[in-house]
Amino acid sequence: MYDLIIAGGGPAGVSAGVYAARKKIKTLFITDSFGGQSLPSAGIQNWIGTVEVSGYDLAQMLEGHLRAQEDIEIVDDDKVVAVEKTGANFSVKTESGKTYETKALLVTTGSRRRRLGIPGEDRLDGKGVVFCSTCDAPIFKDKVVAVIGGGNAGLEAAQDLLAYASKIYILERGIALRGDAVTQEKIVKHPKVSILLNTEVKEITGEAFVSGLRYNDLGSGEMKDLAVEGVFVEIGSIPNGDFLKGVVAMNKINEVVVEPQTQRTSVSGIWAAGDVSDVLYKQNNIAAGDAIKAVLDIYEYLNKGGAHS
């Protein structure tokens, strides 16, 4: 019986693990990898305390910090696939078929970016294909870039890029942008921005690095080429919390609903932090802070014998 199981190896999970170890909570940490969504990023410039770090190096730093703690058990080749309430405690099942019992569970499994599923996207991931404008916009200083998606995420990515890119194309499959009107107005009028509506991106091209993309003009049916040095895919994300469906409350896009002061879910004994939760802003630093907040609340919960104050 563990006091706490932490599921997920990104910045949220590792931050929680370090704090849980320092609080001497009997903790099992389960992840199939370290680093989270930042892993393929070529250069992250907003991880506080580090001017710039690659996603790979950040993952190594996170893992090293966690392994330096004495009071934590780590399973780094597995992931949680099911959770069941067993009396006052929880039964946690993993992909490998193992089952663990715990008094408390913190879910920090993050989310995965919705992908286009087209040729070149995976091959050039981290080589000009990026999924986080806040993280990677500065890398594209004075470069021509494309943002795929005309919703709020796409428009916000374009805003992030205005200070850096020399030219920004926004490609939207629909016949109109879908983001909020105020943001649209700012973006559409900017001289750096060109909007390409009614388009379907078919391929991202390039050898060692992105050099362009091909798209179908849905109005004319013509295939066209666009020379760009970066492609920001901004078509939404999918929370990695399927194993909690039917266990805790979720919103309409399957994010775990949490109480923002403590990160508690609708079920006593389960917390969630980071991108798997309904937190408004999806950022590494925010995820880390929310997970630490959760662990401090879990510590109080365990000290009160499994009761909330």
PDB file of C-alpha atoms in Angstrom:
ATOM      1  CA  MET A   1       0.000   0.000   0.000  1.00  0.00           C
ATOM      2  CA  TYR A   2       1.432   3.331  -1.102  1.00  0.00           C
ATOM      3  CA  ASP A   3       0.449   6.673   0.365  1.00  0.00           C
ATOM      4  CA  LEU A   4       0.630   8.253  -3.083  1.00  0.00           C
ATOM      5  CA  ILE A   5       0.936   7.220  -6.716  1.00  0.00           C
ATOM      6  CA  ILE A   6       1.979   9.857  -9.241  1.00  0.00           C
ATOM      7  CA  ALA A   7       1.133   9.080 -12.867  1.00  0.00           C
ATOM      8  CA  GLY A   8       3.078  10.969 -15.535  1.00  0.00           C
ATOM      9  CA  GLY A   9       6.696  12.024 -16.138  1.00  0.00           C
ATOM     10  CA  GLY A  10       6.513  15.586 -17.426  1.00  0.00           C
ATOM     11  CA  PRO A  11       7.333  18.771 -15.487  1.00  0.00           C
ATOM     12  CA  ALA A  12       4.171  18.381 -13.382  1.00  0.00           C
ATOM     13  CA  GLY A  13       4.840  14.786 -12.407  1.00  0.00           C
ATOM     14  CA  VAL A  14       8.516  15.292 -11.628  1.00  0.00           C
ATOM     15  CA  SER A  15       7.844  18.431  -9.588  1.00  0.00           C
ATOM     16  CA  ALA A  16       5.268  16.477  -7.603  1.00  0.00           C
ATOM     17  CA  GLY A  17       7.686  13.586  -7.167  1.00  0.00           C
ATOM     18  CA  VAL A  18      10.454  15.800  -5.791  1.00  0.00           C
ATOM     19  CA  TYR A  19       8.098  17.435  -3.297  1.00  0.00           C
ATOM     20  CA  ALA A  20       6.530  14.127  -2.282  1.00  0.00           C
ATOM     21  CA  ALA A  21       9.986  12.687  -1.596  1.00  0.00           C
ATOM     22  CA  ARG A  22      10.976  15.719   0.460  1.00  0.00           C
ATOM     23  CA  LYS A  23       7.772  15.341   2.482  1.00  0.00           C
ATOM     24  CA  LYS A  24       8.656  11.668   3.094  1.00  0.00           C
ATOM     25  CA  ILE A  25       5.403  10.504   1.519  1.00  0.00           C
ATOM     26  CA  LYS A  26       5.583   6.812   0.560  1.00  0.00           C
ATOM     27  CA  THR A  27       5.300   7.367  -3.182  1.00  0.00           C
ATOM     28  CA  LEU A  28       5.298   5.301  -6.359  1.00  0.00           C
ATOM     29  CA  PHE A  29       6.061   7.252  -9.538  1.00  0.00           C
ATOM     30  CA  ILE A  30       4.825   5.659 -12.785  1.00  0.00           C
ATOM     31  CA  THR A  31       5.702   6.920 -16.263  1.00  0.00           C
ATOM     32  CA  ASP A  32       6.604   5.538 -19.671  1.00  0.00           C
ATOM     33  CA  SER A  33       8.921   8.492 -20.410  1.00  0.00           C
ATOM     34  CA  PHE A  34      10.236  11.767 -19.017  1.00  0.00           C
ATOM     35  CA  GLY A  35       9.834  15.262 -20.415  1.00  0.00           C
ATOM     36  CA  GLY A  36       6.242  15.406 -21.569  1.00  0.00           C
ATOM     37  CA  GLN A  37       5.289  17.350 -24.705  1.00  0.00           C
ATOM     38  CA  SER A  38       8.463  19.433 -24.587  1.00  0.00           C
ATOM     39  CA  LEU A  39      10.673  16.459 -25.444  1.00  0.00           C
ATOM     40  CA  PRO A  40      10.971  17.192 -29.214  1.00  0.00           C
ATOM     41  CA  SER A  41      11.462  20.956 -28.771  1.00  0.00           C
ATOM     42  CA  ALA A  42      14.739  22.228 -30.178  1.00  0.00           C
ATOM     43  CA  GLY A  43      15.013  25.128 -27.748  1.00  0.00           C
ATOM     44  CA  ILE A  44      12.815  26.046 -24.790  1.00  0.00           C
ATOM     45  CA  GLN A  45      13.405  29.616 -23.624  1.00  0.00           C
ATOM     46  CA  ASN A  46      10.715  30.009 -20.959  1.00  0.00           C
ATOM     47  CA  TRP A  47      11.639  27.306 -18.432  1.00  0.00           C
ATOM     48  CA  ILE A  48      12.343  29.579 -15.496  1.00  0.00           C
ATOM     49  CA  GLY A  49      15.961  29.633 -14.347  1.00  0.00           C
ATOM     50  CA  THR A  50      17.325  28.361 -17.661  1.00  0.00           C
ATOM     51  CA  VAL A  51      17.902  30.769 -20.542  1.00  0.00           C
ATOM     52  CA  GLU A  52      17.501  28.033 -23.144  1.00  0.00           C
ATOM     53  CA  VAL A  53      17.329  24.264 -23.018  1.00  0.00           C
ATOM     54  CA  SER A  54      16.394  21.594 -25.536  1.00  0.00           C
ATOM     55  CA  GLY A  55      13.448  19.341 -24.805  1.00  0.00           C
ATOM     56  CA  TYR A  56      15.796  16.370 -24.573  1.00  0.00           C
ATOM     57  CA  ASP A  57      18.067  18.113 -22.083  1.00  0.00           C
ATOM     58  CA  LEU A  58      15.084  19.267 -20.026  1.00  0.00           C
ATOM     59  CA  ALA A  59      13.849  15.690 -19.839  1.00  0.00           C
ATOM     60  CA  GLN A  60      17.286  14.559 -18.653  1.00  0.00           C
ATOM     61  CA  MET A  61      17.352  17.307 -16.026  1.00  0.00           C
ATOM     62  CA  LEU A  62      13.890  16.376 -14.758  1.00  0.00           C
ATOM     63  CA  GLU A  63      14.715  12.690 -14.549  1.00  0.00           C
ATOM     64  CA  GLY A  64      18.030  13.387 -12.834  1.00  0.00           C
ATOM     65  CA  HIS A  65      16.381  15.596 -10.226  1.00  0.00           C
ATOM     66  CA  LEU A  66      13.776  12.956  -9.464  1.00  0.00           C
ATOM     67  CA  ARG A  67      16.299  10.117  -9.205  1.00  0.00           C
ATOM     68  CA  ALA A  68      18.381  12.188  -6.795  1.00  0.00           C
ATOM     69  CA  GLN A  69      15.580  11.873  -4.233  1.00  0.00           C
ATOM     70  CA  GLU A  70      15.989   9.053  -1.735  1.00  0.00           C
ATOM     71  CA  ASP A  71      12.397   8.395  -0.750  1.00  0.00           C
ATOM     72  CA  ILE A  72      10.592   7.591  -3.965  1.00  0.00           C
ATOM     73  CA  GLU A  73      10.072   4.408  -5.989  1.00  0.00           C
ATOM     74  CA  ILE A  74      10.177   4.884  -9.765  1.00  0.00           C
ATOM     75  CA  VAL A  75       8.668   2.722 -12.499  1.00  0.00           C
ATOM     76  CA  ASP A  76       9.813   4.305 -15.771  1.00  0.00           C
ATOM     77  CA  ASP A  77       8.688   1.806 -18.401  1.00  0.00           C
ATOM     78  CA  ASP A  78       4.960   1.589 -17.772  1.00  0.00           C
ATOM     79  CA  LYS A  79       1.843   3.757 -17.645  1.00  0.00           C
ATOM     80  CA  VAL A  80      -1.463   3.829 -15.793  1.00  0.00           C
ATOM     81  CA  VAL A  81      -4.407   2.503 -17.811  1.00  0.00           C
ATOM     82  CA  ALA A  82      -7.148   2.047 -15.188  1.00  0.00           C
ATOM     83  CA  VAL A  83      -8.143   3.313 -11.744  1.00  0.00           C
ATOM     84  CA  GLU A  84     -10.711   1.734  -9.451  1.00  0.00           C
ATOM     85  CA  LYS A  85     -11.897   2.880  -6.051  1.00  0.00           C
ATOM     86  CA  THR A  86     -11.509   0.106  -3.465  1.00  0.00           C
ATOM     87  CA  GLY A  87     -13.107   1.230  -0.232  1.00  0.00           C
ATOM     88  CA  ALA A  88     -11.237   4.291   0.993  1.00  0.00           C
ATOM     89  CA  ASN A  89      -8.276   3.567  -1.296  1.00  0.00           C
ATOM     90  CA  PHE A  90      -7.572   3.056  -5.000  1.00  0.00           C
ATOM     91  CA  SER A  91      -6.419   0.221  -7.206  1.00  0.00           C
ATOM     92  CA  VAL A  92      -4.182   1.436 -10.037  1.00  0.00           C
ATOM     93  CA  LYS A  93      -3.580  -0.827 -13.030  1.00  0.00           C
ATOM     94  CA  THR A  94      -0.805  -0.367 -15.571  1.00  0.00           C
ATOM     95  CA  GLU A  95      -0.271  -1.288 -19.198  1.00  0.00           C
ATOM     96  CA  SER A  96       2.067  -4.127 -18.211  1.00  0.00           C
ATOM     97  CA  GLY A  97      -0.722  -5.761 -16.203  1.00  0.00           C
ATOM     98  CA  LYS A  98       0.528  -4.820 -12.744  1.00  0.00           C
ATOM     99  CA  THR A  99      -1.760  -3.529 -10.010  1.00  0.00           C
ATOM    100  CA  TYR A 100      -0.805  -1.181  -7.184  1.00  0.00           C
ATOM    101  CA  GLU A 101      -2.787   0.013  -4.180  1.00  0.00           C
ATOM    102  CA  THR A 102      -2.653   3.583  -2.931  1.00  0.00           C
ATOM    103  CA  LYS A 103      -4.340   5.961  -0.507  1.00  0.00           C
ATOM    104  CA  ALA A 104      -3.999   8.920  -2.879  1.00  0.00           C
ATOM    105  CA  LEU A 105      -3.486   9.420  -6.602  1.00  0.00           C
ATOM    106  CA  LEU A 106      -2.086  12.416  -8.462  1.00  0.00           C
ATOM    107  CA  VAL A 107      -2.635  12.362 -12.227  1.00  0.00           C
ATOM    108  CA  THR A 108      -0.099  14.407 -14.237  1.00  0.00           C
ATOM    109  CA  THR A 109      -0.295  12.542 -17.537  1.00  0.00           C
ATOM    110  CA  GLY A 110      -0.547  15.724 -19.612  1.00  0.00           C
ATOM    111  CA  SER A 111      -2.006  15.857 -23.071  1.00  0.00           C
ATOM    112  CA  ARG A 112      -0.899  15.189 -26.599  1.00  0.00           C
ATOM    113  CA  ARG A 113      -1.146  17.637 -29.438  1.00  0.00           C
ATOM    114  CA  ARG A 114      -3.735  16.849 -32.043  1.00  0.00           C
ATOM    115  CA  ARG A 115      -1.780  16.082 -35.180  1.00  0.00           C
ATOM    116  CA  LEU A 116      -2.472  16.592 -38.849  1.00  0.00           C
ATOM    117  CA  GLY A 117      -1.514  13.029 -39.716  1.00  0.00           C
ATOM    118  CA  ILE A 118       0.183  14.014 -42.976  1.00  0.00           C
ATOM    119  CA  PRO A 119       3.541  13.142 -44.579  1.00  0.00           C
ATOM    120  CA  GLY A 120       6.488  15.046 -43.135  1.00  0.00           C
ATOM    121  CA  GLU A 121       4.835  15.933 -39.831  1.00  0.00           C
ATOM    122  CA  ASP A 122       6.481  13.219 -37.723  1.00  0.00           C
ATOM    123  CA  ARG A 123       9.766  13.180 -39.650  1.00  0.00           C
ATOM    124  CA  LEU A 124      10.279  16.924 -39.211  1.00  0.00           C
ATOM    125  CA  ASP A 125       8.936  17.174 -35.660  1.00  0.00           C
ATOM    126  CA  GLY A 126      11.422  19.362 -33.794  1.00  0.00           C
ATOM    127  CA  LYS A 127      13.059  20.294 -37.102  1.00  0.00           C
ATOM    128  CA  GLY A 128      10.697  23.089 -37.996  1.00  0.00           C
ATOM    129  CA  VAL A 129       7.419  21.384 -37.108  1.00  0.00           C
ATOM    130  CA  VAL A 130       6.447  22.606 -33.652  1.00  0.00           C
ATOM    131  CA  PHE A 131       3.440  22.424 -31.365  1.00  0.00           C
ATOM    132  CA  CYS A 132       4.117  25.190 -28.828  1.00  0.00           C
ATOM    133  CA  SER A 133       4.447  28.794 -29.975  1.00  0.00           C
ATOM    134  CA  THR A 134       5.138  30.065 -26.453  1.00  0.00           C
ATOM    135  CA  CYS A 135       8.091  27.674 -26.232  1.00  0.00           C
ATOM    136  CA  ASP A 136       9.535  27.942 -29.722  1.00  0.00           C
ATOM    137  CA  ALA A 137       8.518  31.263 -31.319  1.00  0.00           C
ATOM    138  CA  PRO A 138      11.909  32.941 -30.596  1.00  0.00           C
ATOM    139  CA  ILE A 139      13.712  30.262 -32.626  1.00  0.00           C
ATOM    140  CA  PHE A 140      11.963  31.541 -35.755  1.00  0.00           C
ATOM    141  CA  LYS A 141      13.270  35.105 -35.630  1.00  0.00           C
ATOM    142  CA  ASP A 142      13.225  36.658 -39.125  1.00  0.00           C
ATOM    143  CA  LYS A 143      11.832  33.465 -40.665  1.00  0.00           C
ATOM    144  CA  VAL A 144       8.710  32.769 -42.723  1.00  0.00           C
ATOM    145  CA  VAL A 145       6.319  30.468 -40.884  1.00  0.00           C
ATOM    146  CA  ALA A 146       2.900  28.874 -41.237  1.00  0.00           C
ATOM    147  CA  VAL A 147       0.325  28.402 -38.485  1.00  0.00           C
ATOM    148  CA  ILE A 148      -2.125  25.585 -39.127  1.00  0.00           C
ATOM    149  CA  GLY A 149      -5.471  26.305 -37.496  1.00  0.00           C
ATOM    150  CA  GLY A 150      -7.664  29.385 -37.363  1.00  0.00           C
ATOM    151  CA  GLY A 151      -9.170  28.894 -33.914  1.00  0.00           C
ATOM    152  CA  ASN A 152      -8.038  30.648 -30.743  1.00  0.00           C
ATOM    153  CA  ALA A 153      -4.954  28.424 -30.450  1.00  0.00           C
ATOM    154  CA  GLY A 154      -3.844  29.340 -33.975  1.00  0.00           C
ATOM    155  CA  LEU A 155      -4.487  33.041 -33.507  1.00  0.00           C
ATOM    156  CA  GLU A 156      -2.624  33.058 -30.197  1.00  0.00           C
ATOM    157  CA  ALA A 157       0.293  31.286 -31.872  1.00  0.00           C
ATOM    158  CA  ALA A 158       0.317  33.969 -34.560  1.00  0.00           C
ATOM    159  CA  GLN A 159       0.347  36.627 -31.823  1.00  0.00           C
ATOM    160  CA  ASP A 160       3.348  34.952 -30.193  1.00  0.00           C
ATOM    161  CA  LEU A 161       5.131  34.924 -33.553  1.00  0.00           C
ATOM    162  CA  LEU A 162       4.521  38.574 -34.450  1.00  0.00           C
ATOM    163  CA  ALA A 163       7.544  39.704 -32.445  1.00  0.00           C
ATOM    164  CA  TYR A 164       9.830  37.228 -34.192  1.00  0.00           C
ATOM    165  CA  ALA A 165       8.791  35.904 -37.609  1.00  0.00           C
ATOM    166  CA  SER A 166       9.176  38.008 -40.742  1.00  0.00           C
ATOM    167  CA  LYS A 167       6.019  36.568 -42.315  1.00  0.00           C
ATOM    168  CA  ILE A 168       3.162  34.481 -40.909  1.00  0.00           C
ATOM    169  CA  TYR A 169       0.663  32.488 -42.955  1.00  0.00           C
ATOM    170  CA  ILE A 170      -2.434  31.218 -41.156  1.00  0.00           C
ATOM    171  CA  LEU A 171      -4.057  28.263 -42.906  1.00  0.00           C
ATOM    172  CA  GLU A 172      -7.639  27.410 -41.945  1.00  0.00           C
ATOM    173  CA  ARG A 173      -9.683  24.587 -43.420  1.00  0.00           C
ATOM    174  CA  GLY A 174     -12.980  26.436 -42.977  1.00  0.00           C
ATOM    175  CA  ILE A 175     -14.235  29.445 -44.862  1.00  0.00           C
ATOM    176  CA  ALA A 176     -13.657  31.768 -41.890  1.00  0.00           C
ATOM    177  CA  LEU A 177     -11.373  32.061 -38.885  1.00  0.00           C
ATOM    178  CA  ARG A 178     -12.859  30.564 -35.724  1.00  0.00           C
ATOM    179  CA  GLY A 179     -11.037  32.497 -32.995  1.00  0.00           C
ATOM    180  CA  ASP A 180     -12.574  35.259 -30.930  1.00  0.00           C
ATOM    181  CA  ALA A 181     -13.380  38.499 -32.751  1.00  0.00           C
ATOM    182  CA  VAL A 182     -11.002  40.764 -30.823  1.00  0.00           C
ATOM    183  CA  THR A 183      -7.971  38.576 -31.525  1.00  0.00           C
ATOM    184  CA  GLN A 184      -9.021  38.135 -35.139  1.00  0.00           C
ATOM    185  CA  GLU A 185      -9.122  41.870 -35.643  1.00  0.00           C
ATOM    186  CA  LYS A 186      -5.586  42.318 -34.309  1.00  0.00           C
ATOM    187  CA  ILE A 187      -4.180  39.487 -36.402  1.00  0.00           C
ATOM    188  CA  VAL A 188      -5.967  40.062 -39.697  1.00  0.00           C
ATOM    189  CA  LYS A 189      -4.904  43.713 -39.893  1.00  0.00           C
ATOM    190  CA  HIS A 190      -1.227  43.047 -39.160  1.00  0.00           C
ATOM    191  CA  PRO A 191       1.040  43.550 -42.199  1.00  0.00           C
ATOM    192  CA  LYS A 192       3.072  40.421 -41.383  1.00  0.00           C
ATOM    193  CA  VAL A 193       0.030  38.131 -41.558  1.00  0.00           C
ATOM    194  CA  SER A 194      -1.651  36.495 -44.556  1.00  0.00           C
ATOM    195  CA  ILE A 195      -4.779  34.372 -44.115  1.00  0.00           C
ATOM    196  CA  LEU A 196      -5.365  31.353 -46.358  1.00  0.00           C
ATOM    197  CA  LEU A 197      -8.923  30.078 -45.876  1.00  0.00           C
ATOM    198  CA  ASN A 198     -10.604  26.978 -47.303  1.00  0.00           C
ATOM    199  CA  THR A 199      -7.288  25.148 -47.389  1.00  0.00           C
ATOM    200  CA  GLU A 200      -6.273  21.619 -46.410  1.00  0.00           C
ATOM    201  CA  VAL A 201      -2.602  20.989 -45.676  1.00  0.00           C
ATOM    202  CA  LYS A 202      -1.489  17.752 -47.316  1.00  0.00           C
ATOM    203  CA  GLU A 203       2.268  17.533 -46.728  1.00  0.00           C
ATOM    204  CA  ILE A 204       5.128  19.232 -44.918  1.00  0.00           C
ATOM    205  CA  THR A 205       8.282  19.236 -47.001  1.00  0.00           C
ATOM    206  CA  GLY A 206      11.986  19.527 -46.310  1.00  0.00           C
ATOM    207  CA  GLU A 207      15.088  17.410 -45.812  1.00  0.00           C
ATOM    208  CA  ALA A 208      17.007  18.186 -42.613  1.00  0.00           C
ATOM    209  CA  PHE A 209      14.606  21.030 -41.787  1.00  0.00           C
ATOM    210  CA  VAL A 210      11.212  22.304 -42.920  1.00  0.00           C
ATOM    211  CA  SER A 211      11.362  24.135 -46.245  1.00  0.00           C
ATOM    212  CA  GLY A 212       7.701  24.295 -47.182  1.00  0.00           C
ATOM    213  CA  LEU A 213       4.265  22.717 -47.272  1.00  0.00           C
ATOM    214  CA  ARG A 214       1.717  21.589 -49.832  1.00  0.00           C
ATOM    215  CA  TYR A 215      -1.955  22.376 -49.477  1.00  0.00           C
ATOM    216  CA  ASN A 216      -5.164  21.812 -51.370  1.00  0.00           C
ATOM    217  CA  ASP A 217      -7.119  24.946 -52.238  1.00  0.00           C
ATOM    218  CA  LEU A 218     -10.568  23.522 -51.508  1.00  0.00           C
ATOM    219  CA  GLY A 219     -12.246  26.221 -53.579  1.00  0.00           C
ATOM    220  CA  SER A 220     -10.415  25.533 -56.818  1.00  0.00           C
ATOM    221  CA  GLY A 221      -9.224  21.999 -56.085  1.00  0.00           C
ATOM    222  CA  GLU A 222      -5.696  23.079 -57.002  1.00  0.00           C
ATOM    223  CA  MET A 223      -2.656  21.792 -55.114  1.00  0.00           C
ATOM    224  CA  LYS A 224      -0.320  24.609 -54.135  1.00  0.00           C
ATOM    225  CA  ASP A 225       3.134  24.904 -52.578  1.00  0.00           C
ATOM    226  CA  LEU A 226       4.098  27.401 -49.884  1.00  0.00           C
ATOM    227  CA  ALA A 227       7.716  28.104 -48.928  1.00  0.00           C
ATOM    228  CA  VAL A 228       8.058  28.332 -45.132  1.00  0.00           C
ATOM    229  CA  GLU A 229      10.776  27.571 -42.593  1.00  0.00           C
ATOM    230  CA  GLY A 230       8.492  26.604 -39.737  1.00  0.00           C
ATOM    231  CA  VAL A 231       5.075  25.001 -39.300  1.00  0.00           C
ATOM    232  CA  PHE A 232       3.144  25.557 -36.070  1.00  0.00           C
ATOM    233  CA  VAL A 233       0.401  22.937 -35.718  1.00  0.00           C
ATOM    234  CA  GLU A 234      -2.346  24.521 -33.619  1.00  0.00           C
ATOM    235  CA  ILE A 235      -5.437  22.345 -34.005  1.00  0.00           C
ATOM    236  CA  GLY A 236      -6.017  21.523 -30.363  1.00  0.00           C
ATOM    237  CA  SER A 237      -4.856  18.903 -27.881  1.00  0.00           C
ATOM    238  CA  ILE A 238      -6.162  15.654 -26.417  1.00  0.00           C
ATOM    239  CA  PRO A 239      -5.885  15.090 -22.633  1.00  0.00           C
ATOM    240  CA  ASN A 240      -4.219  11.824 -21.603  1.00  0.00           C
ATOM    241  CA  GLY A 241      -6.862  10.963 -19.035  1.00  0.00           C
ATOM    242  CA  ASP A 242      -8.998   8.286 -20.676  1.00  0.00           C
ATOM    243  CA  PHE A 243      -8.384   5.937 -17.752  1.00  0.00           C
ATOM    244  CA  LEU A 244     -10.285   8.338 -15.472  1.00  0.00           C
ATOM    245  CA  LYS A 245     -13.492   8.391 -17.529  1.00  0.00           C
ATOM    246  CA  GLY A 246     -16.366   7.398 -15.307  1.00  0.00           C
ATOM    247  CA  VAL A 247     -14.161   7.810 -12.223  1.00  0.00           C
ATOM    248  CA  VAL A 248     -13.910  11.607 -11.851  1.00  0.00           C
ATOM    249  CA  ALA A 249     -15.767  14.551 -13.363  1.00  0.00           C
ATOM    250  CA  MET A 250     -14.533  15.737 -16.760  1.00  0.00           C
ATOM    251  CA  ASN A 251     -15.521  18.635 -18.984  1.00  0.00           C
ATOM    252  CA  LYS A 252     -16.816  18.357 -22.548  1.00  0.00           C
ATOM    253  CA  ILE A 253     -13.303  17.984 -23.980  1.00  0.00           C
ATOM    254  CA  ASN A 254     -12.367  15.292 -21.431  1.00  0.00           C
ATOM    255  CA  GLU A 255     -10.116  17.408 -19.245  1.00  0.00           C
ATOM    256  CA  VAL A 256     -10.234  16.480 -15.556  1.00  0.00           C
ATOM    257  CA  VAL A 257     -12.141  19.129 -13.638  1.00  0.00           C
ATOM    258  CA  VAL A 258     -10.153  20.338 -10.614  1.00  0.00           C
ATOM    259  CA  GLU A 259     -10.623  22.733  -7.730  1.00  0.00           C
ATOM    260  CA  PRO A 260      -7.983  25.375  -8.573  1.00  0.00           C
ATOM    261  CA  GLN A 261      -6.837  26.108  -5.003  1.00  0.00           C
ATOM    262  CA  THR A 262      -5.907  22.499  -4.285  1.00  0.00           C
ATOM    263  CA  GLN A 263      -6.104  20.547  -7.592  1.00  0.00           C
ATOM    264  CA  ARG A 264      -8.645  18.170  -6.026  1.00  0.00           C
ATOM    265  CA  THR A 265     -10.926  16.309  -8.414  1.00  0.00           C
ATOM    266  CA  SER A 266     -14.555  15.402  -7.785  1.00  0.00           C
ATOM    267  CA  VAL A 267     -13.401  12.229  -5.995  1.00  0.00           C
ATOM    268  CA  SER A 268     -11.773  12.512  -2.590  1.00  0.00           C
ATOM    269  CA  GLY A 269      -8.256  11.056  -2.785  1.00  0.00           C
ATOM    270  CA  ILE A 270      -7.620  11.885  -6.460  1.00  0.00           C
ATOM    271  CA  TRP A 271      -5.851  15.042  -7.648  1.00  0.00           C
ATOM    272  CA  ALA A 272      -4.849  16.183 -11.133  1.00  0.00           C
ATOM    273  CA  ALA A 273      -2.416  18.821 -12.370  1.00  0.00           C
ATOM    274  CA  GLY A 274      -1.003  20.030 -15.664  1.00  0.00           C
ATOM    275  CA  ASP A 275      -2.462  19.658 -19.127  1.00  0.00           C
ATOM    276  CA  VAL A 276      -4.662  16.682 -18.229  1.00  0.00           C
ATOM    277  CA  SER A 277      -6.658  19.053 -16.024  1.00  0.00           C
ATOM    278  CA  ASP A 278      -8.961  21.912 -17.005  1.00  0.00           C
ATOM    279  CA  VAL A 279      -6.292  24.500 -16.181  1.00  0.00           C
ATOM    280  CA  LEU A 280      -6.728  27.509 -18.453  1.00  0.00           C
ATOM    281  CA  TYR A 281      -3.115  27.931 -19.561  1.00  0.00           C
ATOM    282  CA  LYS A 282      -1.083  24.932 -20.720  1.00  0.00           C
ATOM    283  CA  GLN A 283       2.498  25.728 -19.737  1.00  0.00           C
ATOM    284  CA  ASN A 284       5.364  23.767 -18.164  1.00  0.00           C
ATOM    285  CA  ASN A 285       5.877  26.253 -15.350  1.00  0.00           C
ATOM    286  CA  ILE A 286       2.180  26.345 -14.504  1.00  0.00           C
ATOM    287  CA  ALA A 287       1.944  22.557 -14.578  1.00  0.00           C
ATOM    288  CA  ALA A 288       4.899  22.273 -12.192  1.00  0.00           C
ATOM    289  CA  GLY A 289       3.411  24.789  -9.769  1.00  0.00           C
ATOM    290  CA  ASP A 290      -0.035  23.189  -9.825  1.00  0.00           C
ATOM    291  CA  ALA A 291       1.466  19.756  -9.149  1.00  0.00           C
ATOM    292  CA  ILE A 292       3.434  21.082  -6.168  1.00  0.00           C
ATOM    293  CA  LYS A 293       0.251  22.668  -4.867  1.00  0.00           C
ATOM    294  CA  ALA A 294      -1.465  19.284  -5.176  1.00  0.00           C
ATOM    295  CA  VAL A 295       1.287  17.472  -3.246  1.00  0.00           C
ATOM    296  CA  LEU A 296       1.098  19.958  -0.388  1.00  0.00           C
ATOM    297  CA  ASP A 297      -2.645  19.359  -0.206  1.00  0.00           C
ATOM    298  CA  ILE A 298      -2.112  15.585  -0.391  1.00  0.00           C
ATOM    299  CA  TYR A 299       0.355  15.809   2.490  1.00  0.00           C
ATOM    300  CA  GLU A 300      -2.294  17.502   4.626  1.00  0.00           C
ATOM    301  CA  TYR A 301      -4.910  14.975   3.484  1.00  0.00           C
ATOM    302  CA  LEU A 302      -2.733  11.992   4.486  1.00  0.00           C
ATOM    303  CA  ASN A 303      -1.824  13.566   7.819  1.00  0.00           C
ATOM    304  CA  LYS A 304      -5.533  13.885   8.574  1.00  0.00           C
ATOM    305  CA  GLY A 305      -6.034  10.184   7.927  1.00  0.00           C
ATOM    306  CA  GLY A 306      -7.504  10.592   4.452  1.00  0.00           C
ATOM    307  CA  ALA A 307      -9.787  13.510   5.130  1.00  0.00           C
ATOM    308  CA  HIS A 308      -9.992  16.987   3.645  1.00  0.00           C
ATOM    309  CA  SER A 309      -9.950  20.010   5.910  1.00  0.00           C
TER     310      SER A 309
END
